[in-house]
Amino acid sequence: MRIYKMKNYEEMSRKAAIIIAAQLTLKPDSVLGLATGSTPVGAYRRLAEMHAEGGLDFSRAATINLDEYRGLAPDDRQSYRYFMQVNLFDHINIGGGRTNVPNGLAEDAAKECHRYDGVIASFGGIDMQLLGIGQNGHIGFNEPGTAFKKDTHCVDLTESTIEANRRFFGPGEDVPKQAYTMGIGSIMGARRILLLVSGREKAGIIRESLLGPITPAVPASVLQLHGDVILVGDEPALSLI
Ligand code: PGA
């Protein structure tokens, strides 16, 4: 594992964007696995700037997002499809047909999971998967449990995740309780993983994930078994390792 300890969130974001840009420069038709949440927003902003100012080219790339809330429409302001449009896709030259997010409105959850696994396979897997980490150690929405689930599945979110997500919702707005997520097998199948972590409140879980036992009780601990992980964190998040 390569670890970059950066001074603050801004520096972490800059480093992450440089690594993603390097991936795209070396392999313009890269399949990028993307993530939502507050952690990658700065990196997406920087990538959009690199596209506008330096012509960073996404035209041959494809993207596959980790997860989506079940029950939300793509144009719902709380959906992850909407998040990706607003934070990245609307600012770069990538065709809509080459960006993939699970369909929150699919009627048959099992079918949607199967379809999404087919999407991942049809692109030949993921070249670089961007990941954040939840305070309970989740990656994507693979919540702590008793087994690692390999493929895309529909999960009941834990109370702590629902609470953590509440900050993005308005007063009185319901936080979805279910989500589609790529499985641990698909994440581990990515040829390279770029893990981003920011803030003192993540210091404990990042230590447990990287130095503790490998267990489904801490889903991110499985990353210890991946041969090519780049961790970019800010000083507060990496203060315990
Ligand atoms: P955050 O979420 O980036 O908003 O902290 C990370 C996650 O829950 O995976």
mmCIF file with all atom_site columns, N, CA and C in Angstrom, residues 42-96:
data_model
loop_
_atom_site.group_PDB
_atom_site.id
_atom_site.type_symbol
_atom_site.label_atom_id
_atom_site.label_alt_id
_atom_site.label_comp_id
_atom_site.label_asym_id
_atom_site.label_entity_id
_atom_site.label_seq_id
_atom_site.pdbx_PDB_ins_code
_atom_site.Cartn_x
_atom_site.Cartn_y
_atom_site.Cartn_z
_atom_site.occupancy
_atom_site.B_iso_or_equiv
_atom_site.pdbx_formal_charge
_atom_site.auth_seq_id
_atom_site.auth_comp_id
_atom_site.auth_asym_id
_atom_site.auth_atom_id
_atom_site.pdbx_PDB_model_num
ATOM 1   N N  . GLY A 1 42 ? -13.920 17.491 -3.372  1.00 0.00 ? 42 GLY A N  1
ATOM 2   C CA . GLY A 1 42 ? -12.783 18.369 -3.715  1.00 0.00 ? 42 GLY A CA 1
ATOM 3   C C  . GLY A 1 42 ? -11.986 17.816 -4.884  1.00 0.00 ? 42 GLY A C  1
ATOM 4   N N  . ALA A 1 43 ? -11.818 16.506 -4.920  1.00 0.00 ? 43 ALA A N  1
ATOM 5   C CA . ALA A 1 43 ? -11.075 15.891 -6.037  1.00 0.00 ? 43 ALA A CA 1
ATOM 6   C C  . ALA A 1 43 ? -11.855 16.069 -7.336  1.00 0.00 ? 43 ALA A C  1
ATOM 7   N N  . TYR A 1 44 ? -13.186 15.930 -7.273  1.00 0.00 ? 44 TYR A N  1
ATOM 8   C CA . TYR A 1 44 ? -13.995 16.118 -8.479  1.00 0.00 ? 44 TYR A CA 1
ATOM 9   C C  . TYR A 1 44 ? -13.897 17.572 -8.960  1.00 0.00 ? 44 TYR A C  1
ATOM 10  N N  . ARG A 1 45 ? -13.909 18.502 -8.013  1.00 0.00 ? 45 ARG A N  1
ATOM 11  C CA . ARG A 1 45 ? -13.809 19.919 -8.390  1.00 0.00 ? 45 ARG A CA 1
ATOM 12  C C  . ARG A 1 45 ? -12.485 20.164 -9.121  1.00 0.00 ? 45 ARG A C  1
ATOM 13  N N  . ARG A 1 46 ? -11.442 19.592 -8.591  1.00 0.00 ? 46 ARG A N  1
ATOM 14  C CA . ARG A 1 46 ? -10.101 19.764 -9.160  1.00 0.00 ? 46 ARG A CA 1
ATOM 15  C C  . ARG A 1 46 ? -10.039 19.124 -10.562 1.00 0.00 ? 46 ARG A C  1
ATOM 16  N N  . LEU A 1 47 ? -10.650 17.946 -10.713 1.00 0.00 ? 47 LEU A N  1
ATOM 17  C CA . LEU A 1 47 ? -10.658 17.284 -12.027 1.00 0.00 ? 47 LEU A CA 1
ATOM 18  C C  . LEU A 1 47 ? -11.399 18.143 -13.050 1.00 0.00 ? 47 LEU A C  1
ATOM 19  N N  . ALA A 1 48 ? -12.502 18.752 -12.614 1.00 0.00 ? 48 ALA A N  1
ATOM 20  C CA . ALA A 1 48 ? -13.257 19.626 -13.513 1.00 0.00 ? 48 ALA A CA 1
ATOM 21  C C  . ALA A 1 48 ? -12.383 20.809 -13.933 1.00 0.00 ? 48 ALA A C  1
ATOM 22  N N  . GLU A 1 49 ? -11.608 21.338 -12.982 1.00 0.00 ? 49 GLU A N  1
ATOM 23  C CA . GLU A 1 49 ? -10.689 22.442 -13.323 1.00 0.00 ? 49 GLU A CA 1
ATOM 24  C C  . GLU A 1 49 ? -9.613  21.967 -14.297 1.00 0.00 ? 49 GLU A C  1
ATOM 25  N N  . MET A 1 50 ? -9.089  20.779 -14.067 1.00 0.00 ? 50 MET A N  1
ATOM 26  C CA . MET A 1 50 ? -8.041  20.252 -14.955 1.00 0.00 ? 50 MET A CA 1
ATOM 27  C C  . MET A 1 50 ? -8.590  20.045 -16.363 1.00 0.00 ? 50 MET A C  1
ATOM 28  N N  . HIS A 1 51 ? -9.877  19.697 -16.449 1.00 0.00 ? 51 HIS A N  1
ATOM 29  C CA . HIS A 1 51 ? -10.510 19.557 -17.755 1.00 0.00 ? 51 HIS A CA 1
ATOM 30  C C  . HIS A 1 51 ? -10.654 20.933 -18.414 1.00 0.00 ? 51 HIS A C  1
ATOM 31  N N  . ALA A 1 52 ? -11.138 21.910 -17.644 1.00 0.00 ? 52 ALA A N  1
ATOM 32  C CA . ALA A 1 52 ? -11.399 23.244 -18.208 1.00 0.00 ? 52 ALA A CA 1
ATOM 33  C C  . ALA A 1 52 ? -10.100 23.967 -18.576 1.00 0.00 ? 52 ALA A C  1
ATOM 34  N N  . GLU A 1 53 ? -9.105  23.831 -17.710 1.00 0.00 ? 53 GLU A N  1
ATOM 35  C CA . GLU A 1 53 ? -7.878  24.625 -17.916 1.00 0.00 ? 53 GLU A CA 1
ATOM 36  C C  . GLU A 1 53 ? -6.821  23.878 -18.715 1.00 0.00 ? 53 GLU A C  1
ATOM 37  N N  . GLY A 1 54 ? -6.753  22.568 -18.505 1.00 0.00 ? 54 GLY A N  1
ATOM 38  C CA . GLY A 1 54 ? -5.648  21.821 -19.129 1.00 0.00 ? 54 GLY A CA 1
ATOM 39  C C  . GLY A 1 54 ? -6.117  20.805 -20.141 1.00 0.00 ? 54 GLY A C  1
ATOM 40  N N  . GLY A 1 55 ? -7.419  20.745 -20.376 1.00 0.00 ? 55 GLY A N  1
ATOM 41  C CA . GLY A 1 55 ? -7.938  19.839 -21.396 1.00 0.00 ? 55 GLY A CA 1
ATOM 42  C C  . GLY A 1 55 ? -7.900  18.370 -21.004 1.00 0.00 ? 55 GLY A C  1
ATOM 43  N N  . LEU A 1 56 ? -7.880  18.082 -19.713 1.00 0.00 ? 56 LEU A N  1
ATOM 44  C CA . LEU A 1 56 ? -7.917  16.672 -19.300 1.00 0.00 ? 56 LEU A CA 1
ATOM 45  C C  . LEU A 1 56 ? -9.124  16.009 -19.976 1.00 0.00 ? 56 LEU A C  1
ATOM 46  N N  . ASP A 1 57 ? -8.848  14.927 -20.710 1.00 0.00 ? 57 ASP A N  1
ATOM 47  C CA . ASP A 1 57 ? -9.844  14.372 -21.617 1.00 0.00 ? 57 ASP A CA 1
ATOM 48  C C  . ASP A 1 57 ? -10.524 13.128 -21.038 1.00 0.00 ? 57 ASP A C  1
ATOM 49  N N  . PHE A 1 58 ? -11.832 13.195 -20.922 1.00 0.00 ? 58 PHE A N  1
ATOM 50  C CA . PHE A 1 58 ? -12.605 12.056 -20.408 1.00 0.00 ? 58 PHE A CA 1
ATOM 51  C C  . PHE A 1 58 ? -13.401 11.369 -21.519 1.00 0.00 ? 58 PHE A C  1
ATOM 52  N N  . SER A 1 59 ? -13.194 11.783 -22.777 1.00 0.00 ? 59 SER A N  1
ATOM 53  C CA . SER A 1 59 ? -14.115 11.346 -23.828 1.00 0.00 ? 59 SER A CA 1
ATOM 54  C C  . SER A 1 59 ? -14.097 9.839  -24.062 1.00 0.00 ? 59 SER A C  1
ATOM 55  N N  . ARG A 1 60 ? -12.995 9.200  -23.741 1.00 0.00 ? 60 ARG A N  1
ATOM 56  C CA . ARG A 1 60 ? -12.925 7.741  -23.983 1.00 0.00 ? 60 ARG A CA 1
ATOM 57  C C  . ARG A 1 60 ? -13.089 6.945  -22.687 1.00 0.00 ? 60 ARG A C  1
ATOM 58  N N  . ALA A 1 61 ? -13.204 7.659  -21.561 1.00 0.00 ? 61 ALA A N  1
ATOM 59  C CA . ALA A 1 61 ? -13.314 6.976  -20.273 1.00 0.00 ? 61 ALA A CA 1
ATOM 60  C C  . ALA A 1 61 ? -14.745 6.486  -20.050 1.00 0.00 ? 61 ALA A C  1
ATOM 61  N N  . ALA A 1 62 ? -14.894 5.594  -19.099 1.00 0.00 ? 62 ALA A N  1
ATOM 62  C CA . ALA A 1 62 ? -16.229 5.185  -18.628 1.00 0.00 ? 62 ALA A CA 1
ATOM 63  C C  . ALA A 1 62 ? -16.187 5.209  -17.110 1.00 0.00 ? 62 ALA A C  1
ATOM 64  N N  . THR A 1 63 ? -17.350 5.400  -16.522 1.00 0.00 ? 63 THR A N  1
ATOM 65  C CA . THR A 1 63 ? -17.400 5.428  -15.056 1.00 0.00 ? 63 THR A CA 1
ATOM 66  C C  . THR A 1 63 ? -18.477 4.472  -14.549 1.00 0.00 ? 63 THR A C  1
ATOM 67  N N  . ILE A 1 64 ? -18.202 3.888  -13.412 1.00 0.00 ? 64 ILE A N  1
ATOM 68  C CA . ILE A 1 64 ? -19.153 2.983  -12.768 1.00 0.00 ? 64 ILE A CA 1
ATOM 69  C C  . ILE A 1 64 ? -19.205 3.373  -11.292 1.00 0.00 ? 64 ILE A C  1
ATOM 70  N N  . ASN A 1 65 ? -20.350 3.865  -10.851 1.00 0.00 ? 65 ASN A N  1
ATOM 71  C CA . ASN A 1 65 ? -20.453 4.279  -9.443  1.00 0.00 ? 65 ASN A CA 1
ATOM 72  C C  . ASN A 1 65 ? -20.705 3.110  -8.505  1.00 0.00 ? 65 ASN A C  1
ATOM 73  N N  . LEU A 1 66 ? -20.286 3.312  -7.281  1.00 0.00 ? 66 LEU A N  1
ATOM 74  C CA . LEU A 1 66 ? -20.385 2.262  -6.274  1.00 0.00 ? 66 LEU A CA 1
ATOM 75  C C  . LEU A 1 66 ? -21.816 1.939  -5.862  1.00 0.00 ? 66 LEU A C  1
ATOM 76  N N  . ASP A 1 67 ? -22.657 2.987  -5.755  1.00 0.00 ? 67 ASP A N  1
ATOM 77  C CA . ASP A 1 67 ? -23.928 2.738  -5.070  1.00 0.00 ? 67 ASP A CA 1
ATOM 78  C C  . ASP A 1 67 ? -24.989 3.782  -5.408  1.00 0.00 ? 67 ASP A C  1
ATOM 79  N N  . GLU A 1 68 ? -26.193 3.503  -5.003  1.00 0.00 ? 68 GLU A N  1
ATOM 80  C CA . GLU A 1 68 ? -27.326 4.414  -5.205  1.00 0.00 ? 68 GLU A CA 1
ATOM 81  C C  . GLU A 1 68 ? -28.411 4.068  -4.192  1.00 0.00 ? 68 GLU A C  1
ATOM 82  N N  . TYR A 1 69 ? -29.129 5.066  -3.717  1.00 0.00 ? 69 TYR A N  1
ATOM 83  C CA . TYR A 1 69 ? -30.278 4.820  -2.839  1.00 0.00 ? 69 TYR A CA 1
ATOM 84  C C  . TYR A 1 69 ? -31.383 4.124  -3.604  1.00 0.00 ? 69 TYR A C  1
ATOM 85  N N  . ARG A 1 70 ? -32.005 3.156  -2.959  1.00 0.00 ? 70 ARG A N  1
ATOM 86  C CA . ARG A 1 70 ? -33.165 2.517  -3.575  1.00 0.00 ? 70 ARG A CA 1
ATOM 87  C C  . ARG A 1 70 ? -34.385 3.408  -3.368  1.00 0.00 ? 70 ARG A C  1
ATOM 88  N N  . GLY A 1 71 ? -35.110 3.652  -4.442  1.00 0.00 ? 71 GLY A N  1
ATOM 89  C CA . GLY A 1 71 ? -36.350 4.421  -4.343  1.00 0.00 ? 71 GLY A CA 1
ATOM 90  C C  . GLY A 1 71 ? -36.208 5.857  -4.841  1.00 0.00 ? 71 GLY A C  1
ATOM 91  N N  . LEU A 1 72 ? -34.981 6.322  -5.079  1.00 0.00 ? 72 LEU A N  1
ATOM 92  C CA . LEU A 1 72 ? -34.818 7.703  -5.552  1.00 0.00 ? 72 LEU A CA 1
ATOM 93  C C  . LEU A 1 72 ? -34.631 7.736  -7.064  1.00 0.00 ? 72 LEU A C  1
ATOM 94  N N  . ALA A 1 73 ? -35.299 8.717  -7.700  1.00 0.00 ? 73 ALA A N  1
ATOM 95  C CA . ALA A 1 73 ? -35.183 8.896  -9.147  1.00 0.00 ? 73 ALA A CA 1
ATOM 96  C C  . ALA A 1 73 ? -33.832 9.541  -9.471  1.00 0.00 ? 73 ALA A C  1
ATOM 97  N N  . PRO A 1 74 ? -33.343 9.328  -10.690 1.00 0.00 ? 74 PRO A N  1
ATOM 98  C CA . PRO A 1 74 ? -32.045 9.907  -11.066 1.00 0.00 ? 74 PRO A CA 1
ATOM 99  C C  . PRO A 1 74 ? -32.005 11.425 -10.891 1.00 0.00 ? 74 PRO A C  1
ATOM 100 N N  . ASP A 1 75 ? -33.143 12.102 -11.097 1.00 0.00 ? 75 ASP A N  1
ATOM 101 C CA . ASP A 1 75 ? -33.122 13.562 -10.978 1.00 0.00 ? 75 ASP A CA 1
ATOM 102 C C  . ASP A 1 75 ? -33.530 14.042 -9.580  1.00 0.00 ? 75 ASP A C  1
ATOM 103 N N  . ASP A 1 76 ? -33.700 13.141 -8.653  1.00 0.00 ? 76 ASP A N  1
ATOM 104 C CA . ASP A 1 76 ? -33.938 13.534 -7.258  1.00 0.00 ? 76 ASP A CA 1
ATOM 105 C C  . ASP A 1 76 ? -32.643 14.159 -6.723  1.00 0.00 ? 76 ASP A C  1
ATOM 106 N N  . ARG A 1 77 ? -32.763 15.299 -6.069  1.00 0.00 ? 77 ARG A N  1
ATOM 107 C CA . ARG A 1 77 ? -31.556 16.024 -5.637  1.00 0.00 ? 77 ARG A CA 1
ATOM 108 C C  . ARG A 1 77 ? -30.724 15.234 -4.628  1.00 0.00 ? 77 ARG A C  1
ATOM 109 N N  . GLN A 1 78 ? -31.333 14.219 -4.024  1.00 0.00 ? 78 GLN A N  1
ATOM 110 C CA . GLN A 1 78 ? -30.608 13.408 -3.039  1.00 0.00 ? 78 GLN A CA 1
ATOM 111 C C  . GLN A 1 78 ? -30.009 12.142 -3.653  1.00 0.00 ? 78 GLN A C  1
ATOM 112 N N  . SER A 1 79 ? -30.306 11.907 -4.924  1.00 0.00 ? 79 SER A N  1
ATOM 113 C CA . SER A 1 79 ? -29.799 10.659 -5.501  1.00 0.00 ? 79 SER A CA 1
ATOM 114 C C  . SER A 1 79 ? -28.319 10.807 -5.820  1.00 0.00 ? 79 SER A C  1
ATOM 115 N N  . TYR A 1 80 ? -27.657 9.686  -5.881  1.00 0.00 ? 80 TYR A N  1
ATOM 116 C CA . TYR A 1 80 ? -26.221 9.712  -6.195  1.00 0.00 ? 80 TYR A CA 1
ATOM 117 C C  . TYR A 1 80 ? -25.983 10.005 -7.673  1.00 0.00 ? 80 TYR A C  1
ATOM 118 N N  . ARG A 1 81 ? -26.961 9.662  -8.526  1.00 0.00 ? 81 ARG A N  1
ATOM 119 C CA . ARG A 1 81 ? -26.842 10.053 -9.943  1.00 0.00 ? 81 ARG A CA 1
ATOM 120 C C  . ARG A 1 81 ? -26.816 11.585 -10.042 1.00 0.00 ? 81 ARG A C  1
ATOM 121 N N  . TYR A 1 82 ? -27.708 12.227 -9.314  1.00 0.00 ? 82 TYR A N  1
ATOM 122 C CA . TYR A 1 82 ? -27.764 13.691 -9.336  1.00 0.00 ? 82 TYR A CA 1
ATOM 123 C C  . TYR A 1 82 ? -26.444 14.267 -8.791  1.00 0.00 ? 82 TYR A C  1
ATOM 124 N N  . PHE A 1 83 ? -25.973 13.690 -7.687  1.00 0.00 ? 83 PHE A N  1
ATOM 125 C CA . PHE A 1 83 ? -24.708 14.124 -7.083  1.00 0.00 ? 83 PHE A CA 1
ATOM 126 C C  . PHE A 1 83 ? -23.573 14.070 -8.117  1.00 0.00 ? 83 PHE A C  1
ATOM 127 N N  . MET A 1 84 ? -23.509 12.972 -8.849  1.00 0.00 ? 84 MET A N  1
ATOM 128 C CA . MET A 1 84 ? -22.415 12.820 -9.814  1.00 0.00 ? 84 MET A CA 1
ATOM 129 C C  . MET A 1 84 ? -22.536 13.818 -10.959 1.00 0.00 ? 84 MET A C  1
ATOM 130 N N  . GLN A 1 85 ? -23.789 14.051 -11.395 1.00 0.00 ? 85 GLN A N  1
ATOM 131 C CA . GLN A 1 85 ? -23.979 15.036 -12.470 1.00 0.00 ? 85 GLN A CA 1
ATOM 132 C C  . GLN A 1 85 ? -23.469 16.404 -12.029 1.00 0.00 ? 85 GLN A C  1
ATOM 133 N N  . VAL A 1 86 ? -23.921 16.817 -10.838 1.00 0.00 ? 86 VAL A N  1
ATOM 134 C CA . VAL A 1 86 ? -23.643 18.164 -10.363 1.00 0.00 ? 86 VAL A CA 1
ATOM 135 C C  . VAL A 1 86 ? -22.170 18.349 -9.985  1.00 0.00 ? 86 VAL A C  1
ATOM 136 N N  . ASN A 1 87 ? -21.594 17.320 -9.399  1.00 0.00 ? 87 ASN A N  1
ATOM 137 C CA . ASN A 1 87 ? -20.220 17.465 -8.905  1.00 0.00 ? 87 ASN A CA 1
ATOM 138 C C  . ASN A 1 87 ? -19.146 17.146 -9.941  1.00 0.00 ? 87 ASN A C  1
ATOM 139 N N  . LEU A 1 88 ? -19.516 16.342 -10.967 1.00 0.00 ? 88 LEU A N  1
ATOM 140 C CA . LEU A 1 88 ? -18.480 15.991 -11.942 1.00 0.00 ? 88 LEU A CA 1
ATOM 141 C C  . LEU A 1 88 ? -18.962 15.928 -13.390 1.00 0.00 ? 88 LEU A C  1
ATOM 142 N N  . PHE A 1 89 ? -19.953 15.094 -13.660 1.00 0.00 ? 89 PHE A N  1
ATOM 143 C CA . PHE A 1 89 ? -20.246 14.791 -15.064 1.00 0.00 ? 89 PHE A CA 1
ATOM 144 C C  . PHE A 1 89 ? -20.636 16.026 -15.876 1.00 0.00 ? 89 PHE A C  1
ATOM 145 N N  . ASP A 1 90 ? -21.352 16.975 -15.262 1.00 0.00 ? 90 ASP A N  1
ATOM 146 C CA . ASP A 1 90 ? -21.775 18.163 -16.011 1.00 0.00 ? 90 ASP A CA 1
ATOM 147 C C  . ASP A 1 90 ? -20.595 19.072 -16.368 1.00 0.00 ? 90 ASP A C  1
ATOM 148 N N  . HIS A 1 91 ? -19.432 18.811 -15.788 1.00 0.00 ? 91 HIS A N  1
ATOM 149 C CA . HIS A 1 91 ? -18.289 19.715 -15.973 1.00 0.00 ? 91 HIS A CA 1
ATOM 150 C C  . HIS A 1 91 ? -17.158 19.105 -16.799 1.00 0.00 ? 91 HIS A C  1
ATOM 151 N N  . ILE A 1 92 ? -17.342 17.876 -17.270 1.00 0.00 ? 92 ILE A N  1
ATOM 152 C CA . ILE A 1 92 ? -16.290 17.221 -18.049 1.00 0.00 ? 92 ILE A CA 1
ATOM 153 C C  . ILE A 1 92 ? -16.883 16.670 -19.340 1.00 0.00 ? 92 ILE A C  1
ATOM 154 N N  . ASN A 1 93 ? -16.010 16.212 -20.236 1.00 0.00 ? 93 ASN A N  1
ATOM 155 C CA . ASN A 1 93 ? -16.505 15.730 -21.527 1.00 0.00 ? 93 ASN A CA 1
ATOM 156 C C  . ASN A 1 93 ? -16.674 14.211 -21.514 1.00 0.00 ? 93 ASN A C  1
ATOM 157 N N  . ILE A 1 94 ? -17.665 13.781 -20.758 1.00 0.00 ? 94 ILE A N  1
ATOM 158 C CA . ILE A 1 94 ? -17.976 12.345 -20.779 1.00 0.00 ? 94 ILE A CA 1
ATOM 159 C C  . ILE A 1 94 ? -19.434 12.185 -21.195 1.00 0.00 ? 94 ILE A C  1
ATOM 160 N N  . GLY A 1 95 ? -19.680 11.287 -22.141 1.00 0.00 ? 95 GLY A N  1
ATOM 161 C CA . GLY A 1 95 ? -21.045 11.084 -22.628 1.00 0.00 ? 95 GLY A CA 1
ATOM 162 C C  . GLY A 1 95 ? -21.874 10.352 -21.579 1.00 0.00 ? 95 GLY A C  1
ATOM 163 N N  . GLY A 1 96 ? -23.156 10.711 -21.488 1.00 0.00 ? 96 GLY A N  1
ATOM 164 C CA . GLY A 1 96 ? -24.057 10.098 -20.508 1.00 0.00 ? 96 GLY A CA 1
ATOM 165 C C  . GLY A 1 96 ? -24.094 8.587  -20.605 1.00 0.00 ? 96 GLY A C  1
#
